[in-house]
Each structure stands twice: as structure tokens, then as C-alpha cells.
């Protein structure tokens, strides 16, 4: 395992595990962690040995959003330009997660607040410990939800629930988040990492070219018409049908044996 001070990164069995690692601050983002996290996701794009990503947090929290110690108004000076910090840090990382054509599993091990919650919602499959909660903490400090939160909450939950969560900053427990379809499932705390690791390993051993295309299609569906989506499915299926994984999958089925996918 290689370690940077703020994000731990380990590659095994095709799974790149990124662990946010500022546990004393509930893994809130300082500039170093922003850069290290983005570097990790960029590696997932660039390194063919990475076939799935598992994101989690060290210690008792998943991520408490921006480090507010770095925003202390008592230190004086002009008000910070938070539009610039979103443009510089959160937005590029969010775009990298969404455009990564490999599965991203998120294991929410504890509280996920502010941008921390919304980064989790940007991942493809989210598991959370039953004790974990999601908080749109922005309303408590006079900000608006960011890191894609207004987009993912409104799309997934509809306006009534999205607005209530964002305007009240009321914590949403993991089981309710799963009931509402905001995450995939809530699991016993003790089982979280075992289950998330098994899922990430199984995805990484799967036909990852096809899985990446599937991710792309489902994301495109949000803005496509049915006609556009049917065309997109045709094009992706054409590409998937020419893959080594498709040939292997069908051969393995006919030979009644497990498939050995290569992601090609
Ligand atoms: O600024 C920009 O670039 C714009 C982008 C903004 C994106 C954002 O995410 S804004 C939202 C920022 N986040 C928050 O407002 C959440 C702040 N944290 C909390 O409300 C609470 O800590 C939690 C509800 C998340 C957890 O509560 P609890 O009681 O379980 O833990 P705690 O005691 O509050 O926190 C434990 C420690 O972590 C504590 O440090 P200490 O006292 O033990 O030395 C606390 O100060 C620290 N901590 C928690 N969150 C942050 C933090 N330190 C700095 N920044 C944090 N966000």
C-alpha cells in the first residue's frame, strides 16, 4: 500500500481502494486531500490495471465536506471566493467520477456531511453502514449544496424530499437513504467493508468494458429522449458485441464454466 498523508491508495485484484484519511477532522477536505483524491480518480482513468474503484473513509466518519478550519473568517482578510474553489477542486473531481467508465463503489463508513455526502451520491453503487448518516450541512452555515448535490438529490428524490433535506440539514440515516433510493443498501456496520470489498472485486473481475458502457448509458438517459437512448444503446451494444469479453461470456455459458473476463 502506498500512502499520501490525506488519501490512502491501494490496488489489489483490479480494485483501486481510495481511503480518505484525515480521521481527526472526519476526513474533511483540505487542499492536499482535494489534490490527492483527484489524483487517485485520475489514476483510475489512466491505469488499465484498475478495473473498479472502492472509496471509503478512515476512522469513524466518511467525509465531513470542506475543512471549515481553512475558511475561518476570524482570521480576517476578504471573503473567500467559493465559486473558484468549486471550479478548482470539487467540480473537476465530480466530473472525473461520473465520466470514469469503470464502476465506483462507495462504502460510507460513518457520517457523510456537506460535499462528503454528495461525493458519495456521485458514485455508482453506494453501501452505507447502518449507523452512517447523510447531512446536507450547507444550510447550517449559509451555503448551498454543492458537489452535485442539488442535481443528484432532485433527480433521485424529487423536489419535496430534496428541498426538505437541503433546507433543514436534517440527518438522513442510512436505512432511510436506502429506502428512498438514494443509495444501494445499508448493511450492518461490521459487515460494511467485507461486503463492499467483495462487490468491488466482483465488478473488477467482470466484463468491465461493458460495465463502463452501461454506466455511460444510464447516465445519458437522464437527458436523452427515448429515440436518442435507443440509438445510444445500439452503438454501445455494437461496441460490446465486438469485445473479447462478449465472446468469452457466451463461450463460457455454452461450455457451462465460469467466464474469465479481461475488460477488453
Ligand atoms: O469552502 C469551499 O470550498 C466551498 C465548498 C464547500 C463544501 C462543503 O462541504 S461545505 C460544508 C462543510 N461541512 C460541514 O459544515 C460539516 C461540519 N461538521 C459537522 O457538522 C459535524 O462535525 C458532523 C455532523 C459532520 C459530525 O458531528 P460529530 O458530533 O459526530 O463530530 P464533531 O465532534 O463535530 O467532529 C469531530 C472532529 O472533526 C471535531 O474536531 P475536534 O473538536 O475533535 O478537534 C470537528 O471540529 C472536526 N470536523 C468535523 N467536520 C469538520 C471538522 N473540522 C473541519 N472541517 C469540518 N468540515
PDB file of C-alpha atoms and ligand atoms in Angstrom, residues 24-26 28 60 64-69 71 82 85-86 90 111 113-116 135 137-138 140-141 143 146, ligand 1:
ATOM      1  CA  UNK A  24      -9.253  13.625  13.225  1.00  0.00           C
ATOM      2  CA  UNK A  25     -11.228  16.036  11.029  1.00  0.00           C
ATOM      3  CA  UNK A  26     -13.776  13.431   9.914  1.00  0.00           C
ATOM      4  CA  UNK A  28     -12.929  16.856   5.653  1.00  0.00           C
ATOM      5  CA  UNK A  60     -15.456   6.939  12.386  1.00  0.00           C
ATOM      6  CA  UNK A  64     -17.448  15.996   6.560  1.00  0.00           C
ATOM      7  CA  UNK A  65     -17.115  18.076   3.384  1.00  0.00           C
ATOM      8  CA  UNK A  66     -14.892  21.105   3.256  1.00  0.00           C
ATOM      9  CA  UNK A  67     -12.461  21.682   6.141  1.00  0.00           C
ATOM     10  CA  UNK A  68     -14.017  24.727   7.781  1.00  0.00           C
ATOM     11  CA  UNK A  69     -10.788  25.428   9.640  1.00  0.00           C
ATOM     12  CA  UNK A  71     -12.401  29.011   5.968  1.00  0.00           C
ATOM     13  CA  UNK A  82     -16.059  29.728  -3.045  1.00  0.00           C
ATOM     14  CA  UNK A  85     -12.792  26.675  -5.039  1.00  0.00           C
ATOM     15  CA  UNK A  86     -15.648  24.651  -6.530  1.00  0.00           C
ATOM     16  CA  UNK A  90     -14.827  19.788  -6.305  1.00  0.00           C
ATOM     17  CA  UNK A 111     -21.191  10.428   8.835  1.00  0.00           C
ATOM     18  CA  UNK A 113     -21.807  15.722   5.537  1.00  0.00           C
ATOM     19  CA  UNK A 114     -21.798  18.594   3.052  1.00  0.00           C
ATOM     20  CA  UNK A 115     -19.787  17.800  -0.041  1.00  0.00           C
ATOM     21  CA  UNK A 116     -18.888  14.479   1.608  1.00  0.00           C
ATOM     22  CA  UNK A 135     -26.326  15.550   6.166  1.00  0.00           C
ATOM     23  CA  UNK A 137     -24.878  20.551   6.269  1.00  0.00           C
ATOM     24  CA  UNK A 138     -24.643  23.573   3.966  1.00  0.00           C
ATOM     25  CA  UNK A 140     -26.255  25.287   8.793  1.00  0.00           C
ATOM     26  CA  UNK A 141     -23.515  27.629   7.563  1.00  0.00           C
ATOM     27  CA  UNK A 143     -24.156  27.849   1.845  1.00  0.00           C
ATOM     28  CA  UNK A 146     -22.579  21.647  -3.941  1.00  0.00           C
TER      29      UNK A 146
HETATM   30  O1  LIG B   1     -15.388  26.062   1.090  1.00  0.00           O
HETATM   31  C1  LIG B   1     -15.493  25.672  -0.071  1.00  0.00           C
HETATM   32  O2  LIG B   1     -14.524  25.381  -0.767  1.00  0.00           O
HETATM   33  C2  LIG B   1     -16.887  25.525  -0.646  1.00  0.00           C
HETATM   34  C3  LIG B   1     -17.298  24.096  -0.602  1.00  0.00           C
HETATM   35  C4  LIG B   1     -17.991  23.613   0.468  1.00  0.00           C
HETATM   36  C5  LIG B   1     -18.333  22.199   0.573  1.00  0.00           C
HETATM   37  C6  LIG B   1     -18.812  21.803   1.928  1.00  0.00           C
HETATM   38  O3  LIG B   1     -18.740  20.627   2.231  1.00  0.00           O
HETATM   39  S1  LIG B   1     -19.461  22.961   2.994  1.00  0.00           S
HETATM   40  C7  LIG B   1     -19.961  22.000   4.378  1.00  0.00           C
HETATM   41  C8  LIG B   1     -18.829  21.785   5.335  1.00  0.00           C
HETATM   42  N1  LIG B   1     -19.129  20.768   6.319  1.00  0.00           N
HETATM   43  C9  LIG B   1     -19.894  20.990   7.367  1.00  0.00           C
HETATM   44  O4  LIG B   1     -20.478  22.027   7.541  1.00  0.00           O
HETATM   45  C10 LIG B   1     -19.968  19.872   8.375  1.00  0.00           C
HETATM   46  C11 LIG B   1     -19.263  20.269   9.656  1.00  0.00           C
HETATM   47  N2  LIG B   1     -19.236  19.174  10.598  1.00  0.00           N
HETATM   48  C12 LIG B   1     -20.300  18.844  11.336  1.00  0.00           C
HETATM   49  O5  LIG B   1     -21.371  19.416  11.244  1.00  0.00           O
HETATM   50  C13 LIG B   1     -20.120  17.732  12.309  1.00  0.00           C
HETATM   51  O6  LIG B   1     -18.751  17.554  12.560  1.00  0.00           O
HETATM   52  C14 LIG B   1     -20.718  16.388  11.825  1.00  0.00           C
HETATM   53  C15 LIG B   1     -22.258  16.480  11.836  1.00  0.00           C
HETATM   54  C16 LIG B   1     -20.226  16.024  10.432  1.00  0.00           C
HETATM   55  C17 LIG B   1     -20.289  15.263  12.792  1.00  0.00           C
HETATM   56  O7  LIG B   1     -20.624  15.633  14.107  1.00  0.00           O
HETATM   57  P1  LIG B   1     -19.971  14.833  15.325  1.00  0.00           P
HETATM   58  O8  LIG B   1     -20.598  15.377  16.563  1.00  0.00           O
HETATM   59  O9  LIG B   1     -20.091  13.372  15.065  1.00  0.00           O
HETATM   60  O10 LIG B   1     -18.402  15.153  15.279  1.00  0.00           O
HETATM   61  P2  LIG B   1     -17.660  16.515  15.685  1.00  0.00           P
HETATM   62  O11 LIG B   1     -17.298  16.464  17.132  1.00  0.00           O
HETATM   63  O12 LIG B   1     -18.448  17.680  15.233  1.00  0.00           O
HETATM   64  O13 LIG B   1     -16.348  16.431  14.790  1.00  0.00           O
HETATM   65  C18 LIG B   1     -15.213  15.645  15.152  1.00  0.00           C
HETATM   66  C19 LIG B   1     -13.992  16.447  14.849  1.00  0.00           C
HETATM   67  O14 LIG B   1     -13.936  16.688  13.444  1.00  0.00           O
HETATM   68  C20 LIG B   1     -14.023  17.821  15.526  1.00  0.00           C
HETATM   69  O15 LIG B   1     -12.692  18.187  15.803  1.00  0.00           O
HETATM   70  P3  LIG B   1     -12.178  18.248  17.341  1.00  0.00           P
HETATM   71  O16 LIG B   1     -13.101  19.161  18.086  1.00  0.00           O
HETATM   72  O17 LIG B   1     -12.274  16.828  17.823  1.00  0.00           O
HETATM   73  O18 LIG B   1     -10.771  18.745  17.220  1.00  0.00           O
HETATM   74  C21 LIG B   1     -14.554  18.707  14.415  1.00  0.00           C
HETATM   75  O19 LIG B   1     -14.185  20.050  14.565  1.00  0.00           O
HETATM   76  C22 LIG B   1     -13.886  18.085  13.215  1.00  0.00           C
HETATM   77  N3  LIG B   1     -14.633  18.394  11.988  1.00  0.00           N
HETATM   78  C23 LIG B   1     -15.805  17.860  11.599  1.00  0.00           C
HETATM   79  N4  LIG B   1     -16.178  18.384  10.448  1.00  0.00           N
HETATM   80  C24 LIG B   1     -15.237  19.274  10.099  1.00  0.00           C
HETATM   81  C25 LIG B   1     -14.245  19.289  11.089  1.00  0.00           C
HETATM   82  N5  LIG B   1     -13.172  20.082  11.038  1.00  0.00           N
HETATM   83  C26 LIG B   1     -13.076  20.907   9.958  1.00  0.00           C
HETATM   84  N6  LIG B   1     -13.989  20.942   8.989  1.00  0.00           N
HETATM   85  C27 LIG B   1     -15.082  20.153   9.008  1.00  0.00           C
HETATM   86  N7  LIG B   1     -15.972  20.173   7.983  1.00  0.00           N
END
